């Protein structure tokens, strides 16, 4: 069924409420993107989310929207604390999949001769690919519980990183209210061997060069300048988060029946935020989110270690300080202004990024006048972007913006397209060194499999829900 | 007539299976999942694993059955060469997986599957064709 959409302006589209929708859909997209979207099923998922009880404001989709499970990927929805629901399908299997960006004191010219060696070292030091792990990190059951309740702080306290890192992580690297006792033995078991691992699929680690500055003043506050070396880490809560989601889908499906919630899709199962099931899911989700914060903190420590080993320079000379770390898959309690009144809402962001504006109390002091850094990875052959949050996003999208390029081709279709191409050599000809645990991953992750992330960030900038600061080009890519 | 095929999804992958009996359908779905997860096949049978799975209904039982297989692969590094379902109702099954362990540092694995999902899950008996059919998506 084709979904009826009305154009609001060049970058906004309304899906007027119909059927059992409780609110409109609001889609951020260019006309070309909308044409593609209307041929797929993601818009139906925007409508499905709009049917959930207690939704406040529209069911929102970002320009990187694609077909997900339950919620679309690129979906944002806020729910009233009293009347609303929380849904694991609004967070996804990879709870707190997110991105972390480090800046360095190095320029491209300093590092260019060392890049092949650095690629090998990063690939060796940071476990990537299915089943890989560091032999020197063995987590006891008690330690794993601490990781779940303390997040990135656990890693810092165990020598992985610096205290000041935590100021530059969303929520300080730890979501309050985590209850490790709610986590199943199976989730703990899956997590124990996977802390400090990149994983496979679209997760990656990149050494990059700042190749364009779009907003000089903002770039200066973030400590970014042209030619500078940065590092991006993209990963999440690994098997622990996947299992938490799976465990709670069962509970939430029963809860949906118990509380007589009509579901257009079983994957949207949910429970009232005031119910024990709803509260417990958020406490379990916080555990998985904290695991993901710790995961990225550990990997960042091994990135620093790798640079020190290859370049034979100390931490002071290398810099490698944390610009920011954002969540892409999360549900969080936040205060927003709705119809002129402050309201406590549970904001679900599934494949979307928090993008708070200048002046927000949750931002660290050094970014308070600037706005929140927003990290938008692209594909392995092109570029990624750094944006900052805006007041417009705070007013219109519950302080949210896009999260990435968004997939365009299925893995099979991408592999078919890649057949006959030497992807490693083609990337090398463009100055990109790649190390991948499996060659098969490369075919699935070719640039053509994704939208051009430039188109995505242009839409959010034109719509005013994000402001582009800088563009980063990959030099070294590590994939699972 | 028991068979399966892998189907495409923008971000992930799906399975369509059909079989003459519900038990055979579950085995076909398991074979399809194995094809998604592993890059290579093995014929050695050195270990047997008895597993019990339950669910609120047939659909949940199918999801839990496939997730149990994923767990055996991810945590116990077990390659299931064959799947025998010994007993099955709409809400429970008991099965024996035969196969062998594998080394993580080899090239055995192809995809890391996060989970089997309920997204557009279909499990039905096709009266006209007198066969069971299932469609299921996995999150990669």
Coordinates of C-alpha atoms in Angstrom, one line a residue:
Chain A
X1 CA 0.0 0.0 0.0
X2 CA 1.3 3.4 -0.9
X3 CA 1.4 5.9 2.0
X4 CA -0.1 9.3 1.3
X5 CA 2.4 12.1 2.1
X6 CA 2.0 15.8 2.0
X7 CA 4.9 18.1 1.2
X8 CA 5.5 20.7 4.0
X9 CA 8.6 22.2 2.5
X10 CA 11.6 21.0 0.5
X11 CA 12.9 18.8 3.3
X12 CA 9.8 18.0 5.4
X13 CA 6.9 15.7 4.6
X14 CA 3.8 15.0 6.7
X15 CA 2.0 11.7 6.7
X16 CA -1.5 12.7 7.8
X17 CA -3.0 10.6 10.6
X18 CA -5.2 7.8 9.3
X19 CA -6.6 4.5 10.5
X20 CA -5.4 3.7 14.1
X21 CA -2.6 6.3 14.0
X22 CA -2.8 8.6 17.1
X23 CA -0.6 11.3 15.5
X24 CA 0.9 12.4 12.2
X25 CA 4.1 11.1 10.7
X26 CA 6.9 13.7 10.0
X27 CA 9.6 12.7 7.6
X28 CA 12.8 14.6 6.9
X29 CA 13.8 13.9 3.3
X30 CA 14.6 15.5 -0.1
X31 CA 12.1 15.0 -2.9
X32 CA 14.5 12.4 -4.5
X33 CA 14.7 10.5 -1.2
X34 CA 10.9 10.5 -0.7
X35 CA 10.5 9.0 -4.2
X36 CA 12.6 6.0 -3.1
X37 CA 10.9 5.8 0.3
X38 CA 7.5 5.6 -1.3
X39 CA 8.5 2.4 -3.0
X40 CA 9.6 0.7 0.3
X41 CA 8.0 -0.2 3.6
X42 CA 9.7 2.2 6.0
X43 CA 7.0 4.8 5.8
X44 CA 4.5 2.1 6.9
X45 CA 6.7 1.6 10.0
X46 CA 6.5 5.4 10.7
X47 CA 2.7 5.0 10.7
X48 CA 2.9 1.9 12.9
X49 CA 4.8 3.8 15.5
X50 CA 2.2 6.5 15.4
X51 CA -0.4 4.0 16.7
X52 CA 1.4 3.4 20.0
X53 CA -0.3 4.7 23.2
X54 CA 0.9 8.0 24.7
X55 CA 3.0 9.1 21.7
X56 CA 3.7 12.9 22.0
X57 CA 4.2 14.9 18.9
X58 CA 4.6 13.2 15.5
X59 CA 6.2 9.9 14.7
X60 CA 9.5 11.2 13.2
X61 CA 11.8 9.8 10.5
X62 CA 15.2 11.1 9.7
X63 CA 16.6 11.2 6.1
X64 CA 18.6 8.0 6.6
X65 CA 15.4 6.1 7.4
X66 CA 15.2 2.5 6.2
X67 CA 13.2 -0.6 6.9
X68 CA 13.9 -1.8 10.4
X69 CA 12.3 -4.2 12.9
X70 CA 9.3 -2.6 14.6
X71 CA 10.4 1.0 14.4
X72 CA 12.1 2.1 11.2
X73 CA 15.8 2.7 11.4
X74 CA 16.1 6.5 11.5
X75 CA 13.0 6.7 13.7
X76 CA 12.3 9.0 16.7
X77 CA 9.3 8.9 19.0
X78 CA 8.6 10.4 22.4
X79 CA 6.1 9.1 24.9
X80 CA 4.3 10.6 27.8
X81 CA 5.6 9.5 31.2
X82 CA 2.1 8.6 32.5
X83 CA 0.2 7.5 29.3
X84 CA 3.0 6.3 27.2
X85 CA 4.9 3.1 26.5
X86 CA 8.4 1.9 26.0
X87 CA 9.2 -0.6 23.3
X88 CA 12.4 -2.7 22.7
X89 CA 11.5 -2.4 19.0
X90 CA 12.1 1.4 19.4
X91 CA 15.7 0.8 20.6
X92 CA 16.7 -2.2 18.5
X93 CA 18.8 -5.3 19.1
X94 CA 22.1 -3.4 19.3
X95 CA 21.3 -1.3 22.3
X96 CA 23.5 1.8 22.4
X97 CA 25.1 1.1 19.1
X98 CA 27.0 4.4 18.9
X99 CA 29.9 6.4 17.7
X100 CA 33.0 7.9 19.4
X101 CA 35.3 10.4 17.8
X102 CA 38.9 11.1 19.0
X103 CA 41.0 14.0 17.7
X104 CA 44.8 13.9 17.6
X105 CA 47.6 16.4 17.5
X106 CA 48.9 14.7 14.4
X107 CA 48.6 16.1 10.8
X108 CA 48.2 13.9 7.8
X109 CA 51.9 14.5 6.8
X110 CA 53.1 13.3 10.1
X111 CA 51.4 10.0 9.9
X112 CA 51.2 9.1 6.1
X113 CA 54.4 6.9 6.1
X114 CA 53.1 4.9 9.1
X115 CA 49.6 4.2 7.9
X116 CA 50.1 0.6 6.7
X117 CA 51.8 -0.3 10.0
X118 CA 49.1 1.5 12.0
X119 CA 46.4 -0.4 10.1
X120 CA 48.1 -3.7 11.0
X121 CA 48.5 -2.7 14.6
X122 CA 44.9 -1.5 15.1
X123 CA 43.7 -4.7 13.4
X124 CA 45.8 -6.7 15.9
X125 CA 45.1 -4.7 19.0
X126 CA 41.3 -4.2 18.6
X127 CA 39.4 -7.4 18.3
X128 CA 37.3 -7.3 15.2
X129 CA 35.2 -9.8 13.4
X130 CA 33.0 -12.6 14.5
X131 CA 34.2 -14.2 17.7
X132 CA 37.5 -12.4 18.1
X133 CA 38.6 -11.2 21.6
X134 CA 41.6 -9.9 23.5
X135 CA 43.3 -12.7 25.5
X136 CA 44.4 -10.2 28.2
X137 CA 40.9 -9.1 29.1
X138 CA 39.0 -11.8 31.1
X139 CA 35.9 -10.6 32.8
X140 CA 34.7 -12.3 36.0
X141 CA 30.9 -12.4 36.6
X142 CA 31.3 -9.8 39.4
X143 CA 33.3 -7.5 37.1
X144 CA 30.7 -7.8 34.4
X145 CA 28.0 -6.7 36.9
X146 CA 30.1 -3.6 37.6
X147 CA 30.4 -2.9 33.9
X148 CA 26.7 -3.0 33.6
X149 CA 26.1 -0.6 36.4
X150 CA 29.1 1.8 35.9
X151 CA 29.5 1.8 32.1
X152 CA 32.6 3.7 30.8
X153 CA 33.6 4.7 34.3
X154 CA 34.4 1.0 35.0
X155 CA 36.8 1.0 32.1
X156 CA 38.5 4.3 33.2
X157 CA 38.9 3.0 36.7
X158 CA 40.6 -0.1 35.4
X159 CA 43.2 1.9 33.4
X160 CA 41.4 2.2 30.1
X161 CA 41.3 5.9 29.4
X162 CA 41.2 9.1 31.3
X163 CA 38.8 10.7 33.7
X164 CA 38.2 13.6 31.3
X165 CA 36.9 11.2 28.7
X166 CA 33.8 10.7 30.6
X167 CA 32.7 14.4 30.4
X168 CA 32.6 13.9 26.6
X169 CA 30.3 10.9 26.5
X170 CA 26.6 11.1 26.3
X171 CA 25.2 10.7 29.8
X172 CA 28.8 10.7 31.1
X173 CA 29.1 7.1 29.9
X174 CA 26.6 5.7 32.3
X175 CA 22.8 5.6 32.2
X176 CA 21.3 5.7 35.7
X177 CA 19.0 3.1 36.9
X178 CA 20.8 0.0 35.6
X179 CA 19.8 -3.2 37.4
X180 CA 22.2 -6.0 36.6
X181 CA 20.1 -8.5 38.5
X182 CA 17.5 -8.1 35.7
X183 CA 20.0 -9.4 33.1
X184 CA 19.6 -13.1 32.1
X185 CA 22.5 -15.6 32.5
X186 CA 22.5 -16.1 28.8
X187 CA 23.0 -12.3 28.1
X188 CA 25.8 -12.2 30.7
X189 CA 27.4 -15.2 29.1
X190 CA 27.2 -13.7 25.6
X191 CA 28.6 -10.4 26.9
X192 CA 31.5 -11.7 29.0
X193 CA 33.6 -12.7 26.0
X194 CA 32.7 -9.7 23.9
X195 CA 33.6 -6.7 26.0
X196 CA 36.2 -4.7 24.1
X197 CA 35.3 -6.1 20.7
X198 CA 34.3 -4.2 17.5
X199 CA 32.0 -6.9 16.0
X200 CA 31.2 -7.3 12.4
X201 CA 28.6 -6.0 9.9
X202 CA 28.6 -2.2 9.6
X203 CA 30.7 -1.7 12.7
X204 CA 34.1 -0.2 12.1
X205 CA 37.2 1.7 13.3
X206 CA 38.6 4.4 11.1
X207 CA 41.6 6.6 11.1
X208 CA 40.6 9.7 9.2
X209 CA 41.8 13.1 7.9
X210 CA 39.8 16.3 8.4
X211 CA 39.2 17.3 4.8
X212 CA 36.7 20.1 5.0
X213 CA 35.8 22.6 7.6
X214 CA 32.3 24.0 7.2
X215 CA 32.0 26.0 10.4
X216 CA 35.3 27.4 11.5
X217 CA 34.1 28.7 14.9
X218 CA 32.5 25.5 15.9
X219 CA 35.5 23.5 14.6
X220 CA 37.8 25.5 16.8
X221 CA 35.8 24.8 19.9
X222 CA 35.9 21.0 19.0
X223 CA 39.6 21.3 18.3
X224 CA 39.3 20.4 14.6
X225 CA 41.3 21.8 11.7
X226 CA 42.0 20.7 8.1
X227 CA 44.6 17.9 7.6
X228 CA 44.2 16.8 11.2
X229 CA 44.1 13.1 12.1
X230 CA 41.0 11.8 13.8
X231 CA 39.7 8.3 14.8
X232 CA 36.1 7.1 14.7
X233 CA 34.8 4.0 16.5
X234 CA 31.4 2.6 15.7
X235 CA 30.1 -0.3 17.8
X236 CA 27.6 -1.2 20.4
X237 CA 26.6 -3.6 23.2
X238 CA 27.4 -6.8 21.2
X239 CA 25.8 -10.1 22.2
X240 CA 24.8 -8.8 25.6
X241 CA 22.6 -6.1 24.1
X242 CA 21.2 -8.5 21.5
X243 CA 20.2 -11.0 24.1
X244 CA 18.7 -8.3 26.4
X245 CA 16.5 -7.1 23.5
X246 CA 15.5 -10.7 22.7
X247 CA 14.7 -11.5 26.3
X248 CA 12.5 -8.4 26.7
X249 CA 10.6 -8.9 23.5
X250 CA 9.1 -12.0 25.0
X251 CA 8.2 -10.1 28.2
X252 CA 6.9 -7.1 26.3
X253 CA 4.7 -9.3 24.0
X254 CA 3.0 -10.7 27.0
X255 CA 2.8 -7.3 28.6
X256 CA 1.1 -5.9 25.4
X257 CA -1.6 -8.5 25.8
X258 CA -1.9 -7.9 29.5
X259 CA -2.4 -4.2 29.0
X260 CA -4.6 -4.6 25.9
X261 CA -2.3 -2.7 23.6
X262 CA -3.1 -3.3 19.9
X263 CA 0.0 -4.0 17.9
X264 CA 0.2 -3.5 14.1
X265 CA 3.5 -5.5 14.3
X266 CA 4.6 -8.0 16.9
X267 CA 8.1 -6.4 16.9
X268 CA 6.5 -3.2 18.3
X269 CA 5.5 -5.0 21.5
X270 CA 5.6 -2.6 24.4
X271 CA 4.5 -1.9 28.0
X272 CA 3.3 1.2 29.8
X273 CA 6.2 3.3 31.2
X274 CA 4.4 3.1 34.6
X275 CA 4.2 -0.7 34.6
X276 CA 6.8 -3.0 36.2
X277 CA 7.6 -4.5 32.8
X278 CA 8.2 -1.0 31.3
X279 CA 10.4 0.1 34.3
X280 CA 12.3 -3.2 34.3
X281 CA 13.0 -3.0 30.5
X282 CA 14.5 0.5 30.9
X283 CA 16.7 -0.8 33.8
X284 CA 17.8 -3.7 31.7
X285 CA 18.4 -1.5 28.6
X286 CA 20.5 0.8 30.8
X287 CA 22.8 -2.2 31.6
X288 CA 23.3 -3.0 27.9
X289 CA 23.8 0.7 27.1
X290 CA 26.5 0.9 29.9
X291 CA 28.1 -2.2 28.5
X292 CA 28.3 -0.4 25.1
X293 CA 29.8 2.7 26.7
X294 CA 32.5 0.6 28.3
X295 CA 33.1 -1.3 25.1
X296 CA 33.8 1.9 23.2
X297 CA 36.0 3.2 26.1
X298 CA 38.1 0.0 26.0
X299 CA 38.5 0.2 22.2
X300 CA 39.6 3.8 22.4
X301 CA 42.3 2.8 24.9
X302 CA 43.6 0.2 22.5
X303 CA 43.5 2.8 19.7
X304 CA 45.7 5.1 21.8
X305 CA 48.0 2.1 22.6
X306 CA 48.3 1.3 18.9
X307 CA 49.3 4.9 17.9
X308 CA 51.9 5.0 20.7
X309 CA 53.4 1.6 19.6
X310 CA 53.6 2.6 15.9
X311 CA 54.6 6.2 16.2
X312 CA 56.7 5.8 19.3
X313 CA 55.2 8.9 20.9
X314 CA 53.6 9.4 24.3
X315 CA 50.0 10.3 25.0
X316 CA 50.8 14.0 25.4
X317 CA 52.3 14.3 21.9
X318 CA 49.6 12.3 20.2
X319 CA 46.7 14.0 21.9
X320 CA 44.0 11.5 21.0
X321 CA 41.4 13.2 23.2
X322 CA 37.7 12.4 23.0
X323 CA 35.6 14.9 21.1
X324 CA 32.4 13.1 21.9
X325 CA 30.6 9.7 22.1
X326 CA 26.9 9.4 21.1
X327 CA 24.2 6.7 21.2
X328 CA 22.3 5.8 18.1
X329 CA 19.9 3.2 19.6
X330 CA 18.4 4.2 22.9
X331 CA 15.3 5.2 24.9
X332 CA 15.9 7.9 27.5
X333 CA 14.1 10.1 30.0
X334 CA 14.3 13.7 28.9
X335 CA 12.6 17.0 29.6
X336 CA 11.1 18.7 26.5
X337 CA 8.9 21.7 25.9
X338 CA 5.5 20.5 24.5
X339 CA 2.7 23.0 23.8
X340 CA 4.5 25.6 26.0
X341 CA 5.0 23.3 29.0
X342 CA 7.9 21.3 30.2
X343 CA 7.1 17.6 30.0
X344 CA 9.0 14.5 31.0
X345 CA 9.2 12.2 28.1
X346 CA 10.7 8.8 27.2
X347 CA 12.4 9.6 23.9
X348 CA 13.1 6.5 21.6
X349 CA 15.9 7.0 19.1
X350 CA 16.5 4.1 16.8
X351 CA 19.1 4.9 14.3
X352 CA 19.0 8.5 15.3
X353 CA 21.3 10.8 17.4
X354 CA 20.6 13.1 20.3
X355 CA 21.4 16.6 19.0
X356 CA 21.0 19.1 21.9
X357 CA 21.4 22.8 21.3
X358 CA 23.8 25.3 22.8
X359 CA 22.8 26.2 26.4
X360 CA 21.4 22.7 27.3
X361 CA 22.3 21.8 30.9
X362 CA 23.2 18.2 29.9
X363 CA 26.2 19.3 27.8
X364 CA 29.7 19.5 29.2
X365 CA 30.9 23.0 30.1
X366 CA 33.3 23.3 27.1
X367 CA 30.4 22.6 24.6
X368 CA 27.7 24.5 26.5
X369 CA 28.0 27.6 24.2
X370 CA 28.3 25.5 21.1
X371 CA 25.8 22.7 21.2
X372 CA 26.2 18.9 21.2
X373 CA 28.7 17.3 18.8
X374 CA 26.8 14.9 16.5
X375 CA 28.8 12.2 14.8
X376 CA 27.5 10.9 11.5
X377 CA 29.5 8.0 9.9
X378 CA 29.3 7.4 6.2
X379 CA 30.5 4.4 4.3
X380 CA 34.0 3.0 4.2
X381 CA 34.9 4.6 0.8
X382 CA 33.6 8.1 1.2
X383 CA 33.4 10.3 4.3
X384 CA 31.8 11.0 7.7
X385 CA 30.6 14.2 9.2
X386 CA 30.7 16.1 12.4
X387 CA 27.6 18.2 13.1
X388 CA 26.3 20.1 16.1
X389 CA 22.8 20.1 17.6
X390 CA 20.5 23.0 17.0
X391 CA 17.6 24.8 18.8
X392 CA 15.4 23.8 15.8
X393 CA 16.0 20.1 16.5
X394 CA 15.2 20.7 20.2
X395 CA 11.9 22.3 19.2
X396 CA 10.9 20.0 16.4
X397 CA 12.5 16.5 16.8
X398 CA 12.9 16.2 20.6
X399 CA 16.6 17.2 20.1
X400 CA 17.3 14.5 17.5
X401 CA 18.9 14.2 14.1
X402 CA 20.1 11.6 11.7
X403 CA 22.7 8.9 12.5
X404 CA 24.4 7.8 9.3
X405 CA 24.1 7.1 5.6
X406 CA 21.3 4.5 5.7
X407 CA 21.5 1.3 3.6
X408 CA 20.3 1.4 0.1
X409 CA 21.1 -2.1 -1.2
X410 CA 20.6 -5.5 0.5
X411 CA 23.8 -7.4 1.3
X412 CA 23.2 -9.8 -1.5
X413 CA 22.7 -7.0 -4.0
X414 CA 25.8 -5.3 -2.7
X415 CA 27.8 -8.5 -3.1
X416 CA 26.5 -9.0 -6.6
X417 CA 27.6 -5.4 -7.5
X418 CA 31.0 -6.0 -5.9
X419 CA 31.6 -9.2 -7.9
X420 CA 34.6 -8.8 -10.2
X421 CA 36.0 -5.8 -8.3
X422 CA 39.1 -5.9 -6.2
X423 CA 37.7 -3.7 -3.4
X424 CA 41.0 -3.6 -1.4
X425 CA 42.8 -2.3 -4.5
X426 CA 40.1 0.1 -5.5
X427 CA 40.1 1.6 -2.0
X428 CA 43.9 1.7 -2.0
X429 CA 43.9 3.7 -5.2
X430 CA 41.9 6.3 -3.3
X431 CA 44.3 6.3 -0.4
X432 CA 42.3 4.1 1.9
X433 CA 43.9 1.1 3.6
X434 CA 41.5 -1.6 4.7
X435 CA 41.9 -4.5 7.1
X436 CA 38.9 -6.8 7.4
X437 CA 38.5 -10.1 9.3
X438 CA 36.5 -11.4 6.3
X439 CA 36.7 -10.4 2.7
X440 CA 33.0 -11.1 2.4
X441 CA 32.2 -8.2 4.6
X442 CA 33.9 -5.8 2.1
X443 CA 31.5 -6.7 -0.7
X444 CA 28.5 -6.2 1.6
X445 CA 29.8 -2.8 2.8
X446 CA 30.8 -1.1 -0.6
X447 CA 30.0 2.5 -0.9
X448 CA 27.2 1.9 -3.3
X449 CA 25.4 -0.1 -0.7
X450 CA 24.7 3.1 1.2
X451 CA 23.1 6.5 0.5
X452 CA 25.7 9.2 0.1
X453 CA 25.9 10.5 3.7
X454 CA 26.4 14.0 2.2
X455 CA 22.8 14.0 0.9
X456 CA 21.6 12.9 4.4
X457 CA 23.5 15.6 6.3
X458 CA 22.5 18.2 3.7
X459 CA 18.8 17.5 4.4
X460 CA 19.3 17.8 8.2
X461 CA 21.2 21.1 7.7
X462 CA 18.7 22.5 5.3
X463 CA 15.9 21.5 7.6
X464 CA 17.8 23.2 10.5
X465 CA 18.0 20.0 12.7
X466 CA 21.8 19.8 12.6
X467 CA 24.6 22.1 11.5
X468 CA 27.6 20.7 9.6
X469 CA 31.0 21.4 11.2
X470 CA 33.5 19.2 9.4
X471 CA 34.0 16.3 7.0
X472 CA 36.3 13.4 7.7
X473 CA 37.9 11.2 5.0
X474 CA 38.9 7.6 5.8
X475 CA 42.6 6.7 5.6
X476 CA 42.6 3.4 7.5
X477 CA 39.4 1.3 7.9
X478 CA 39.2 -1.8 10.2
X479 CA 36.2 -4.0 9.7
X480 CA 35.0 -7.2 11.3
Chain B
X1 CA 9.4 -30.8 -1.1
X2 CA 11.1 -29.7 2.1
X3 CA 13.2 -26.7 1.2
X4 CA 14.3 -23.2 2.1
X5 CA 15.6 -20.1 0.4
X6 CA 17.3 -16.9 1.7
X7 CA 15.5 -13.7 0.9
X8 CA 16.7 -10.1 0.8
X9 CA 16.0 -7.3 3.2
X10 CA 17.6 -3.8 2.9
X11 CA 19.7 -4.1 6.0
X12 CA 19.5 -7.8 6.9
X13 CA 18.4 -11.2 5.6
X14 CA 15.4 -13.4 5.7
X15 CA 14.4 -17.0 5.4
X16 CA 11.5 -18.6 3.6
X17 CA 11.0 -22.3 4.4
X18 CA 8.4 -24.8 3.5
X19 CA 7.9 -28.5 4.5
X20 CA 5.4 -31.2 4.7
X21 CA 5.3 -31.2 8.5
X22 CA 5.8 -28.6 11.2
X23 CA 8.8 -30.4 12.5
X24 CA 10.4 -30.6 9.1
X25 CA 9.7 -26.8 8.7
X26 CA 11.7 -26.1 11.8
X27 CA 14.6 -28.2 10.5
X28 CA 14.5 -26.3 7.2
X29 CA 14.6 -23.0 9.0
X30 CA 17.6 -24.2 11.0
X31 CA 19.4 -25.3 7.9
X32 CA 18.8 -21.8 6.3
X33 CA 20.1 -20.1 9.5
X34 CA 23.2 -22.2 9.3
X35 CA 23.8 -21.1 5.7
X36 CA 23.6 -17.5 6.8
X37 CA 25.9 -17.9 9.8
X38 CA 28.6 -20.2 8.3
X39 CA 30.9 -19.6 5.4
X40 CA 31.9 -23.3 5.2
X41 CA 30.2 -26.7 5.9
X42 CA 31.5 -29.6 7.9
X43 CA 30.5 -33.2 8.0
X44 CA 32.2 -34.3 11.2
X45 CA 30.0 -35.4 14.1
X46 CA 31.9 -35.4 17.3
X47 CA 29.4 -33.9 19.7
X48 CA 25.7 -34.2 20.4
X49 CA 23.7 -31.5 22.2
X50 CA 20.2 -32.1 23.6
X51 CA 18.2 -28.9 23.8
X52 CA 14.8 -28.0 25.0
X53 CA 13.0 -24.9 23.8
X54 CA 9.7 -23.4 24.7
X55 CA 7.5 -20.5 23.5
X56 CA 4.1 -19.0 24.1
X57 CA 2.9 -20.1 20.6
X58 CA 4.3 -21.6 17.4
X59 CA 5.8 -18.4 16.2
X60 CA 7.7 -17.7 19.5
X61 CA 8.8 -21.4 19.5
X62 CA 10.3 -21.0 16.0
X63 CA 12.1 -17.8 17.0
X64 CA 13.4 -19.3 20.2
X65 CA 14.5 -22.5 18.4
X66 CA 16.6 -20.5 16.0
X67 CA 18.0 -18.3 18.7
X68 CA 19.0 -21.4 20.7
X69 CA 21.0 -22.5 17.7
X70 CA 22.7 -19.1 17.4
X71 CA 23.6 -19.4 21.1
X72 CA 25.2 -22.7 20.6
X73 CA 27.2 -21.2 17.7
X74 CA 28.2 -18.0 19.4
X75 CA 28.9 -19.1 22.9
X76 CA 29.9 -22.8 22.5
X77 CA 31.5 -22.5 19.0
X78 CA 29.4 -25.4 17.8
X79 CA 28.8 -26.3 14.2
X80 CA 25.5 -28.1 13.9
X81 CA 25.8 -30.7 11.1
X82 CA 22.3 -32.0 11.6
X83 CA 19.1 -31.1 13.5
X84 CA 16.8 -33.8 14.9
X85 CA 13.6 -32.8 16.6
X86 CA 12.7 -35.6 18.9
X87 CA 9.4 -34.2 20.3
X88 CA 7.4 -31.1 19.4
X89 CA 4.2 -29.4 20.4
X90 CA 3.0 -25.9 19.7
X91 CA 4.8 -24.6 22.7
X92 CA 7.7 -26.9 23.3
X93 CA 10.3 -29.0 21.5
X94 CA 13.2 -31.2 22.4
X95 CA 15.9 -31.7 19.8
X96 CA 19.3 -33.2 19.3
X97 CA 22.0 -31.2 17.4
X98 CA 24.8 -33.3 16.0
X99 CA 28.1 -31.7 15.0
X100 CA 31.5 -30.5 16.1
X101 CA 33.3 -27.6 17.6
X102 CA 35.1 -25.0 15.5
X103 CA 37.9 -22.6 16.0
X104 CA 37.0 -18.9 16.1
X105 CA 40.2 -17.8 14.4
X106 CA 39.4 -19.8 11.3
X107 CA 37.2 -18.8 8.4
X108 CA 34.2 -20.8 9.5
X109 CA 31.8 -17.9 10.2
X110 CA 30.3 -15.7 7.6
X111 CA 27.8 -13.4 9.4
X112 CA 27.3 -12.4 13.0
X113 CA 23.5 -12.7 13.5
X114 CA 22.3 -10.4 16.4
X115 CA 19.0 -12.2 16.7
X116 CA 16.1 -13.8 14.9
X117 CA 13.3 -11.3 14.9
X118 CA 9.5 -11.3 15.0
X119 CA 9.4 -8.8 12.1
X120 CA 6.8 -9.8 9.6
X121 CA 7.1 -13.3 10.9
X122 CA 4.8 -15.8 9.2
X123 CA 4.2 -19.4 10.1
X124 CA 1.2 -21.1 8.6
X125 CA -0.2 -24.2 7.1
X126 CA -1.1 -23.8 3.4
X127 CA -4.2 -26.0 3.0
X128 CA -4.3 -25.7 -0.8
X129 CA -0.7 -27.1 -1.1
X130 CA -0.9 -29.1 2.1
X131 CA 2.4 -27.8 3.4
X132 CA 3.8 -25.6 6.2
X133 CA 5.4 -22.3 5.4
X134 CA 7.5 -19.8 7.4
X135 CA 9.0 -16.5 6.7
X136 CA 11.4 -15.0 9.2
X137 CA 14.0 -12.2 9.2
X138 CA 17.3 -12.1 11.1
X139 CA 19.1 -9.0 12.3
X140 CA 22.7 -8.8 11.1

